[in-house]
PDB file of C-alpha atoms in Angstrom:
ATOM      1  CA  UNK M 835      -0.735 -29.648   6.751  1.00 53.00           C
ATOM      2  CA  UNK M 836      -1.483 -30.879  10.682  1.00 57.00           C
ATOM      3  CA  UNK M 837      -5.281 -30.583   9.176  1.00 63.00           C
ATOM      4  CA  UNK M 838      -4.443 -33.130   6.095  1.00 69.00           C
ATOM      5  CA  UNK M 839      -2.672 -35.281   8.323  1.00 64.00           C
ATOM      6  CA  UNK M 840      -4.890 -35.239  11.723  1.00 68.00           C
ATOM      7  CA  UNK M 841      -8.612 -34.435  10.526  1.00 76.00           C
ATOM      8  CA  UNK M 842     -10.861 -34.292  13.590  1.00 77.00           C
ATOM      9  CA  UNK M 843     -12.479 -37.324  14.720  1.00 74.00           C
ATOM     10  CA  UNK M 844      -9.511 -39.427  13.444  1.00 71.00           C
ATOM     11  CA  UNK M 845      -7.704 -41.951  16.047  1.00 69.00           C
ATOM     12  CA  UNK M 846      -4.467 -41.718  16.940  1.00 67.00           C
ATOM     13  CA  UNK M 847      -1.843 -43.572  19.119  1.00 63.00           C
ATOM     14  CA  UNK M 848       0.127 -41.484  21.679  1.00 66.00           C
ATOM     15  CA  UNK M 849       2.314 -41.634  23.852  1.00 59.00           C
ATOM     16  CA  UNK M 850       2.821 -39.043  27.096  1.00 67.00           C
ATOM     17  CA  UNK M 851       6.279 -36.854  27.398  1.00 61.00           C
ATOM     18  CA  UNK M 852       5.014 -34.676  29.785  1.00 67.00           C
ATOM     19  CA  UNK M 853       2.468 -33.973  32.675  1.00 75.00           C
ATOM     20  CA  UNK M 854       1.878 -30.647  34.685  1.00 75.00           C
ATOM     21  CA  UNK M 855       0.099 -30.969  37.360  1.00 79.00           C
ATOM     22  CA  UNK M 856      -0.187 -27.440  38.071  1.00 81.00           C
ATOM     23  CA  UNK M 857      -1.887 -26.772  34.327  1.00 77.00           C
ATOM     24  CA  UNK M 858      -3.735 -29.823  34.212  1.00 77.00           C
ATOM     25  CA  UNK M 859      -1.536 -30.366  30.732  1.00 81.00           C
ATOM     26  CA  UNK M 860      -0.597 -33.136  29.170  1.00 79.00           C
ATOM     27  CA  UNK M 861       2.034 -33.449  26.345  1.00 71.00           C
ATOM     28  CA  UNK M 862       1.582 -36.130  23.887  1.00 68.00           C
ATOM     29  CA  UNK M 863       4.217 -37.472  20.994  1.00 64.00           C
ATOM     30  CA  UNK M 864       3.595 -40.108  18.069  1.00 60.00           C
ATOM     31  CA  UNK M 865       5.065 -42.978  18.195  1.00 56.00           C
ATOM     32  CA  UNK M 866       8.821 -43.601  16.914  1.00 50.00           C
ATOM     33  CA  UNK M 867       9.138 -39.658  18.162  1.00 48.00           C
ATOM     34  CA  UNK M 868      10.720 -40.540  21.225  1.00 55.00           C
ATOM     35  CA  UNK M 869      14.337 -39.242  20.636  1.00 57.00           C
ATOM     36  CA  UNK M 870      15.941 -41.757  22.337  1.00 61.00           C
ATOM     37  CA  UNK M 871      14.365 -44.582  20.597  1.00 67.00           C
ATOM     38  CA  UNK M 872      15.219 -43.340  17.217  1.00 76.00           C
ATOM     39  CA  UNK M 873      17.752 -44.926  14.791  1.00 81.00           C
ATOM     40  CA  UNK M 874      19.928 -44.084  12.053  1.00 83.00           C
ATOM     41  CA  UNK M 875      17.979 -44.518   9.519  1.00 86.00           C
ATOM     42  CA  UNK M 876      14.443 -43.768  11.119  1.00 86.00           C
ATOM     43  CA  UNK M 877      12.279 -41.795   9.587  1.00 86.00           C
ATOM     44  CA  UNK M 878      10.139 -39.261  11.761  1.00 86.00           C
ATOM     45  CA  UNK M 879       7.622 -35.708  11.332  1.00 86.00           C
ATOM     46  CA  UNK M 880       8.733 -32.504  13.021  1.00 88.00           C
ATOM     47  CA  UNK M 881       7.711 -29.210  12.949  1.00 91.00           C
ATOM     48  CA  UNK M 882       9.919 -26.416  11.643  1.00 94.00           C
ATOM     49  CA  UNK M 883      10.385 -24.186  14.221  1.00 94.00           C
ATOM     50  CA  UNK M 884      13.375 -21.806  12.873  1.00 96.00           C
ATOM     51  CA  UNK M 885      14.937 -21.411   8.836  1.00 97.00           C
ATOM     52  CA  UNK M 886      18.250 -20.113   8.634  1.00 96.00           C
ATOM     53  CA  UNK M 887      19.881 -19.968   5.163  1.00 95.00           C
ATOM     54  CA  UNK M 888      22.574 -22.598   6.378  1.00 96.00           C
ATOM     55  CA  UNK M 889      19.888 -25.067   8.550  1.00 96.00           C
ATOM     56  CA  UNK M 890      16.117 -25.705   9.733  1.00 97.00           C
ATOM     57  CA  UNK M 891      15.700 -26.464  13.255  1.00 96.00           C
ATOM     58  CA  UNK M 892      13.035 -29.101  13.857  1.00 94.00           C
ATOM     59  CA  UNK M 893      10.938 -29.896  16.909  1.00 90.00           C
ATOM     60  CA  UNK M 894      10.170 -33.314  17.391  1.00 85.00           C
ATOM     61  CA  UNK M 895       8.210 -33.178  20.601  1.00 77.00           C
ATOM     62  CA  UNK M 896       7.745 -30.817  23.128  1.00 71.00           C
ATOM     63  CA  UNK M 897      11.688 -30.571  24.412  1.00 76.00           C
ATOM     64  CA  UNK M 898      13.393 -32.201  21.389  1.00 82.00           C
ATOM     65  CA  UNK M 899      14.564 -30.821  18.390  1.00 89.00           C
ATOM     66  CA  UNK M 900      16.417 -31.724  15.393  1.00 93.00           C
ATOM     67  CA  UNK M 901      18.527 -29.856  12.539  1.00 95.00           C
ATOM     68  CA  UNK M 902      18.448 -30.475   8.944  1.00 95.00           C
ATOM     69  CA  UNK M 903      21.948 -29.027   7.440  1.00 95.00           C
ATOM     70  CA  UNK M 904      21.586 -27.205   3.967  1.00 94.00           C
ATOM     71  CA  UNK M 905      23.281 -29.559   2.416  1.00 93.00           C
ATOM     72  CA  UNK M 906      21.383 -32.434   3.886  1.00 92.00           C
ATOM     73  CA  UNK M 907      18.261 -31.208   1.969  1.00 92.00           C
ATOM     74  CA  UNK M 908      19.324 -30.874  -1.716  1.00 89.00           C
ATOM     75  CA  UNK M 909      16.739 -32.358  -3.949  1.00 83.00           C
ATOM     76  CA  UNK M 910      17.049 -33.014  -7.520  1.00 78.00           C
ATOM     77  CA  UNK M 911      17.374 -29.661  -9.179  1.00 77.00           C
ATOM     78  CA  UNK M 912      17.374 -27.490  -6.448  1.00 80.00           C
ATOM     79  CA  UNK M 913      20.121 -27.281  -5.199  1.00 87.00           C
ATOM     80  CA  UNK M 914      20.371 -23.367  -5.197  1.00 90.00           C
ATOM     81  CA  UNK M 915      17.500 -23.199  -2.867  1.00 90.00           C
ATOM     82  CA  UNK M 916      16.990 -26.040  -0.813  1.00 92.00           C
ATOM     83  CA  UNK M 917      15.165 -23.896   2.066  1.00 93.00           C
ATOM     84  CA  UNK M 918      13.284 -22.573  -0.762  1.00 89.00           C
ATOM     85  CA  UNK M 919       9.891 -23.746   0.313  1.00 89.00           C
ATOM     86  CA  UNK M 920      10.006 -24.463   4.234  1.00 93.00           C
ATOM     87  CA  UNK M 921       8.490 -21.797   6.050  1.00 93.00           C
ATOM     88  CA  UNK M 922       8.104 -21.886  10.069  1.00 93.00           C
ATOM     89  CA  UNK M 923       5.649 -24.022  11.063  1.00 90.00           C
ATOM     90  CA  UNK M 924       5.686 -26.649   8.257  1.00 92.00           C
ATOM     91  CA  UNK M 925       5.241 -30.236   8.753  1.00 89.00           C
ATOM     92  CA  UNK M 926       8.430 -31.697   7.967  1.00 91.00           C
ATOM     93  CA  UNK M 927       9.068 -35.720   7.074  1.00 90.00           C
ATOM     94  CA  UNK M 928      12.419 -36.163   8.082  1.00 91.00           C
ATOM     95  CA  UNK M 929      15.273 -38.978   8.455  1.00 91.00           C
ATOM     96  CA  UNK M 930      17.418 -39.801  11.512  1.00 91.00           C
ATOM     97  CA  UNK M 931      21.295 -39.453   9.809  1.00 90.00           C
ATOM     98  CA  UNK M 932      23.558 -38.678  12.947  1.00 89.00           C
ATOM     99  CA  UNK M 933      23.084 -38.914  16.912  1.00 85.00           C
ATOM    100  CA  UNK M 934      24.947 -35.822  18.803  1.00 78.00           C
ATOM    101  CA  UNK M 935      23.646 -36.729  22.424  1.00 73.00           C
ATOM    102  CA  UNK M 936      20.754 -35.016  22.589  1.00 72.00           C
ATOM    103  CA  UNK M 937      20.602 -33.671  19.096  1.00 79.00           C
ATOM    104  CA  UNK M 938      19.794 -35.133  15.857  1.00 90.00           C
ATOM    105  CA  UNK M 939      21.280 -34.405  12.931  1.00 93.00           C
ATOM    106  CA  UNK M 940      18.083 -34.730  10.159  1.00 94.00           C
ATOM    107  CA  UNK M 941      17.710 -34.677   6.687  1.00 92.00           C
ATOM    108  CA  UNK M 942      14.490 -34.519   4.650  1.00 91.00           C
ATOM    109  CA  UNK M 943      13.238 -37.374   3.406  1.00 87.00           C
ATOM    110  CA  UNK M 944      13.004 -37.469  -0.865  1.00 82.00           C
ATOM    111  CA  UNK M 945      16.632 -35.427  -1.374  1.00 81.00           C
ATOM    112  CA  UNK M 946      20.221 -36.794  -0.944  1.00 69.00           C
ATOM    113  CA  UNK M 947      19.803 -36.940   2.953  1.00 66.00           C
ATOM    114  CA  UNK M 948      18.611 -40.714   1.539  1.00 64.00           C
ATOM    115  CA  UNK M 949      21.337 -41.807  -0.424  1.00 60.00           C
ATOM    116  CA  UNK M 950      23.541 -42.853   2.717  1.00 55.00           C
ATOM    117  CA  UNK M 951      26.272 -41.651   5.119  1.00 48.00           C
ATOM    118  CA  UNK M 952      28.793 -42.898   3.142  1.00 43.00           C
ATOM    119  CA  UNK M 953      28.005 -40.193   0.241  1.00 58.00           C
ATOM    120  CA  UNK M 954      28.634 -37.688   2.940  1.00 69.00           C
ATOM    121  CA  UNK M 955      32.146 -35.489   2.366  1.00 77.00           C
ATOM    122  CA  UNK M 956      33.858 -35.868   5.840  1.00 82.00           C
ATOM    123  CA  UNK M 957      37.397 -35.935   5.387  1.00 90.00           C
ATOM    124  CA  UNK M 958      39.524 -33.468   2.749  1.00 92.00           C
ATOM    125  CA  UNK M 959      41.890 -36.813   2.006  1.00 92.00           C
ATOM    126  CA  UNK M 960      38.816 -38.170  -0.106  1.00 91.00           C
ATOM    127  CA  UNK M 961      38.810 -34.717  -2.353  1.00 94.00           C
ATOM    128  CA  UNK M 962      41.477 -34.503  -5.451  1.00 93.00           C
ATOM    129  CA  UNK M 963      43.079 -31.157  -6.850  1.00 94.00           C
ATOM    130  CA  UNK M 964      41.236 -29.756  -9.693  1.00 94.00           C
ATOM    131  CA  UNK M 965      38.027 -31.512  -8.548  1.00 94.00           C
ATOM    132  CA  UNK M 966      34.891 -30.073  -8.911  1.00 94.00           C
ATOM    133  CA  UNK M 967      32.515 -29.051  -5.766  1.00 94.00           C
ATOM    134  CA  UNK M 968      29.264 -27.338  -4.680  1.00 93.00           C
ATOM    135  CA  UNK M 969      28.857 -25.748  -1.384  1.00 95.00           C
ATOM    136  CA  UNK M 970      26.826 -23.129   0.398  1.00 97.00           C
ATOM    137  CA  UNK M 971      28.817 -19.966   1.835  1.00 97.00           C
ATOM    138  CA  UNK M 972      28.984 -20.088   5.595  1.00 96.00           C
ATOM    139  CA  UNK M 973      30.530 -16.801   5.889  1.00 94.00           C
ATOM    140  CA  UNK M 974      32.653 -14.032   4.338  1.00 92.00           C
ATOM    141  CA  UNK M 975      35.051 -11.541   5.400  1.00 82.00           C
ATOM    142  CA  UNK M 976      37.142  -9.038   3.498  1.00 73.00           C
ATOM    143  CA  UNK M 977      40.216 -11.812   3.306  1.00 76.00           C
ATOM    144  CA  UNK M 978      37.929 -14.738   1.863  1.00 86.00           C
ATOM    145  CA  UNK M 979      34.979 -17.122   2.747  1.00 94.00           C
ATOM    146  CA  UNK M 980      34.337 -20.881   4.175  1.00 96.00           C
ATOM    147  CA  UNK M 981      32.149 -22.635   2.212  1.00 97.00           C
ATOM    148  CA  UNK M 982      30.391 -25.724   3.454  1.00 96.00           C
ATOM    149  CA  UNK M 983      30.240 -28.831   1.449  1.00 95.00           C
ATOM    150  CA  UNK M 984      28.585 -30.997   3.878  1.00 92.00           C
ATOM    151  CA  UNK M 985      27.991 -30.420   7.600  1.00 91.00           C
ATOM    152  CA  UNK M 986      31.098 -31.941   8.272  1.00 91.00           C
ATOM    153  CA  UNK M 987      33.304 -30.008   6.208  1.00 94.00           C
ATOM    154  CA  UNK M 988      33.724 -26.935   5.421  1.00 95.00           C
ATOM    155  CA  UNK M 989      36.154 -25.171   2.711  1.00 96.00           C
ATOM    156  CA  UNK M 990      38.053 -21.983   2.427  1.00 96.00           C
ATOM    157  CA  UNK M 991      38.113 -19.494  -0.276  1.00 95.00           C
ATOM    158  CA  UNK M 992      40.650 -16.610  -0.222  1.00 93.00           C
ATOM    159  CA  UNK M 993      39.377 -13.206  -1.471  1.00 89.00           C
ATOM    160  CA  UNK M 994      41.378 -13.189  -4.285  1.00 88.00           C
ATOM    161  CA  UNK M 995      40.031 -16.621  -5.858  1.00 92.00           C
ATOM    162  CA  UNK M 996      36.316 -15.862  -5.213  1.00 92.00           C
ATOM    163  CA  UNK M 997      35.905 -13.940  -8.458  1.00 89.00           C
ATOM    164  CA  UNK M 998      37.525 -13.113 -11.409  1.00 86.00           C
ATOM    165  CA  UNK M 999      36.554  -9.559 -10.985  1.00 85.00           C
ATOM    166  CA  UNK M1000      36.790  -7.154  -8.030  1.00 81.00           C
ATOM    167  CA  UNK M1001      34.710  -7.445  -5.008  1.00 82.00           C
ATOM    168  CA  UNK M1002      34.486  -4.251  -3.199  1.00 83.00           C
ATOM    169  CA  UNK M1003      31.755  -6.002  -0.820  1.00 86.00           C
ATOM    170  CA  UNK M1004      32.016  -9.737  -1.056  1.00 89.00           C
ATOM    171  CA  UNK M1005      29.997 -10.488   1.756  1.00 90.00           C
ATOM    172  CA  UNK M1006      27.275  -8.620  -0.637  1.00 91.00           C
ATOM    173  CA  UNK M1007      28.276 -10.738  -3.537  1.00 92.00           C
ATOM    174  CA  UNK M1008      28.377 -13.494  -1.253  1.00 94.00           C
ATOM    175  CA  UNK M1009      25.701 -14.004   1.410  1.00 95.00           C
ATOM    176  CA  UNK M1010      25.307 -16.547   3.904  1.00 95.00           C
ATOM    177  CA  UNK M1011      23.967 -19.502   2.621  1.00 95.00           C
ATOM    178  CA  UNK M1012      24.505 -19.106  -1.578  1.00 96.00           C
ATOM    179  CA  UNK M1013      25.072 -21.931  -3.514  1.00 96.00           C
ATOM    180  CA  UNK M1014      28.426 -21.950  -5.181  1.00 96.00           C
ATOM    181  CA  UNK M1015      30.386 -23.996  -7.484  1.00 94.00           C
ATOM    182  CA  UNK M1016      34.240 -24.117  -7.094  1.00 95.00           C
ATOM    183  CA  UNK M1017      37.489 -26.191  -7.645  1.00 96.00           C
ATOM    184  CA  UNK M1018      39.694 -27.331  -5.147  1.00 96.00           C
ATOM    185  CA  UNK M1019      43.432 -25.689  -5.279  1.00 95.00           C
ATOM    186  CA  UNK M1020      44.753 -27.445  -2.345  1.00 95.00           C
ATOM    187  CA  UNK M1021      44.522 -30.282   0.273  1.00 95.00           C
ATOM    188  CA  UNK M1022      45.815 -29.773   3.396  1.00 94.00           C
ATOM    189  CA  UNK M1023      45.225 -33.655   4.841  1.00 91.00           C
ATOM    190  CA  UNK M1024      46.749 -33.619   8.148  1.00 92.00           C
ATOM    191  CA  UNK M1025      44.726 -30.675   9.338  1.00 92.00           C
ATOM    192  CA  UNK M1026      41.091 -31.858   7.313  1.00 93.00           C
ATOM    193  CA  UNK M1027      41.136 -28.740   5.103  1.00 94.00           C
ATOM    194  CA  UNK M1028      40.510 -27.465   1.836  1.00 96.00           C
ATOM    195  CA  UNK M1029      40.626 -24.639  -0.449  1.00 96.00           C
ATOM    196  CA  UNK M1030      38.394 -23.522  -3.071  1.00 96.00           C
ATOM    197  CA  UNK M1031      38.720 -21.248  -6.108  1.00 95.00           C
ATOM    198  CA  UNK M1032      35.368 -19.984  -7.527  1.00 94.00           C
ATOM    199  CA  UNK M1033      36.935 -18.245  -9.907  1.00 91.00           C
ATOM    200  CA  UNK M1034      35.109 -18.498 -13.863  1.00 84.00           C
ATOM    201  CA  UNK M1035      38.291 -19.380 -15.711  1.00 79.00           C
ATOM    202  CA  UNK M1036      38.689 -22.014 -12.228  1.00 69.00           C
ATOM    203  CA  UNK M1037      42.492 -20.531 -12.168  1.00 67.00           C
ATOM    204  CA  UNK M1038      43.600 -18.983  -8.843  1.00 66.00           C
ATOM    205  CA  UNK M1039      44.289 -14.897  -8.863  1.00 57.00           C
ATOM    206  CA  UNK M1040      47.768 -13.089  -8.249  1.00 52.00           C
ATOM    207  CA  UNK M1041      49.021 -13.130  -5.275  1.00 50.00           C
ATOM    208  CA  UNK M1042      48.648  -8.869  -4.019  1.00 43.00           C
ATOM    209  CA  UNK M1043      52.999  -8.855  -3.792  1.00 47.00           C
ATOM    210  CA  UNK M1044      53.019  -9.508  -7.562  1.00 55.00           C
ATOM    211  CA  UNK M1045      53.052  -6.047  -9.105  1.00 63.00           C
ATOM    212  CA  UNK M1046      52.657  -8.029 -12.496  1.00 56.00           C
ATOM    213  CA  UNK M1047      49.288  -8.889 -11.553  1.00 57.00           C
ATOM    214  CA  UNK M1048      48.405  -4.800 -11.344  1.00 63.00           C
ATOM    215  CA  UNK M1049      47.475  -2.709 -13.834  1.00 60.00           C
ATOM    216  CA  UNK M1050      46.871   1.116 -14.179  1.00 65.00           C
ATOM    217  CA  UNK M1051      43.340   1.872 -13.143  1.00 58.00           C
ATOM    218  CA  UNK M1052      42.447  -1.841 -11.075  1.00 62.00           C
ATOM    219  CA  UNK M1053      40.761  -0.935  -7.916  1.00 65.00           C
ATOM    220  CA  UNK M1054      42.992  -2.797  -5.034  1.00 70.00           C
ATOM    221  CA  UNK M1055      41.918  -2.785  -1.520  1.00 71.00           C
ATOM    222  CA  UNK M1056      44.310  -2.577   1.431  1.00 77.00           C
ATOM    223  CA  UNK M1057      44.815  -1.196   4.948  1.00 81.00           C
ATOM    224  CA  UNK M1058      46.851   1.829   5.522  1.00 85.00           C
ATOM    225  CA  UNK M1059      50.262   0.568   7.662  1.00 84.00           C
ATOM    226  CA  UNK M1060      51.819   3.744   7.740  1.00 84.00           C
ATOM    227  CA  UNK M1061      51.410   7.839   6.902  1.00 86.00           C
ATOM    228  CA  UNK M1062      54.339   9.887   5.855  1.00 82.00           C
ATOM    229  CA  UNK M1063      54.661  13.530   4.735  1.00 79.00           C
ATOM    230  CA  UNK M1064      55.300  12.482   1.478  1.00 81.00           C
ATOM    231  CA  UNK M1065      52.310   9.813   1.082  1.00 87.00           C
ATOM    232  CA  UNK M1066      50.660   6.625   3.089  1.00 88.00           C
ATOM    233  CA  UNK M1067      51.860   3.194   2.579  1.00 84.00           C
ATOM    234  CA  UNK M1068      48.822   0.075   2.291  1.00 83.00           C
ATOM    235  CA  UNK M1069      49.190  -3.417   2.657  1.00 76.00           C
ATOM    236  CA  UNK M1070      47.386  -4.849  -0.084  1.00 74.00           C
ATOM    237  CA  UNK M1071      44.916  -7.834   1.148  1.00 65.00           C
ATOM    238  CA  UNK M1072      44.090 -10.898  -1.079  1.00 56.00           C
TER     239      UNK M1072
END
């Protein structure tokens, strides 16, 4: 891509970000790629320089780097995979959508990044029970997950809602970075939080005290609180 974009011969206007004397080098940048002259709004290249299933990290010049959020890269139907095609080392056309002093919180330009700020899910007052989401997983543990509908907000899912079946290894079922669909259950306002069921039938599971909810032969998992002669005792988790 830097060959498409910069063919030899071709003129360009710089300006410096760095000298060192001692290696007789000189860094250059573009213009509008001086961090601190960027705007919301701006649009600017980068290279990628790290993927992660939740974010890219971008370098904009030589000591300045940016991060597009997963969800700040969704285009039109591909939302599953918005990573998908970014490899290290990519050419990236970006857009300024957040100042964090030094940092810049990017999306790519052509996706929902464009839209505006204002289509951005900040607060958990602005979501409604039995509302539909997407999210990516941002991690899982063997009592649930937080999913991340923007990189503002982030939901949680207890183990018991994340599937209508059994999970003896969610975080297998459930890796950093999936796209998931859920409903919400429950606003917590006060505190900004959230919680998810990704359940099929969208309904939430039994709570592990309600023996009606168990049924000879279900697989349960639990941690053992206490051995006797007679037998061990487990509290059930979920």
């Amino acid at each position: 891509e830097f060959r498409d974009r910069f063919p030899l011969g071709s003129r360009v206007a710089c300006h410096v970000t760095r000298c060192d004397d001692d290696l007789r080098n000189i860094d250059l940048g573009l213009p509008h790629e001086r961090v601190s002259e960027l705007d919301l709004g701006d649009h600017v290249c980068g290279v990628a320089t790290k993927v992660t299933p939740l974010s890219v990290q971008v370098q904009i010049t030589g000591k300045r780097f940016g991060r597009i959020f997963v969800t700040d890269a969704v285009r039109p139907g591909a939302a599953e995979s918005p990573f998908g095609e970014i490899s290290e080392g990519q050419v990236l056309e970006c857009v300024v959508l957040e100042r964090r002093g030094k940092q810049l919180e990017l999306g790519l330009s052509g996706t929902v990044a464009e839209t505006g700020e204002s289509e951005v899910a900040r607060r958990a007052e602005d979501f409604e029970i039995g509302q539909e989401v997407c999210g990516y997983v941002k991690n899982v543990s063997q009592k649930g997950c937080f999913v991340s509908l923007s990189r503002h907000l982030h939901a949680h899912v207890k183990l018991r809602n994340l599937s209508n079946r059994f999970l003896k290894h969610p975080e297998r079922d459930f890796p950093r970075g999936k796209f998931v669909r859920g409903k919400v259950v429950e606003i917590v306002a006060d505190k900004n939080q959230i919680e998810l069921t990704l359940r099929e039938d969208g309904g939430q599971g039994e709570r592990a005290g309600s023996v009606s909810s168990v049924a000879v032969g279900d697989i349960l998992l639990g941690a053992i609180t206490r051995l006797e002669k007679y037998g061990a005792f487990c509290r059930l988790e979920g």
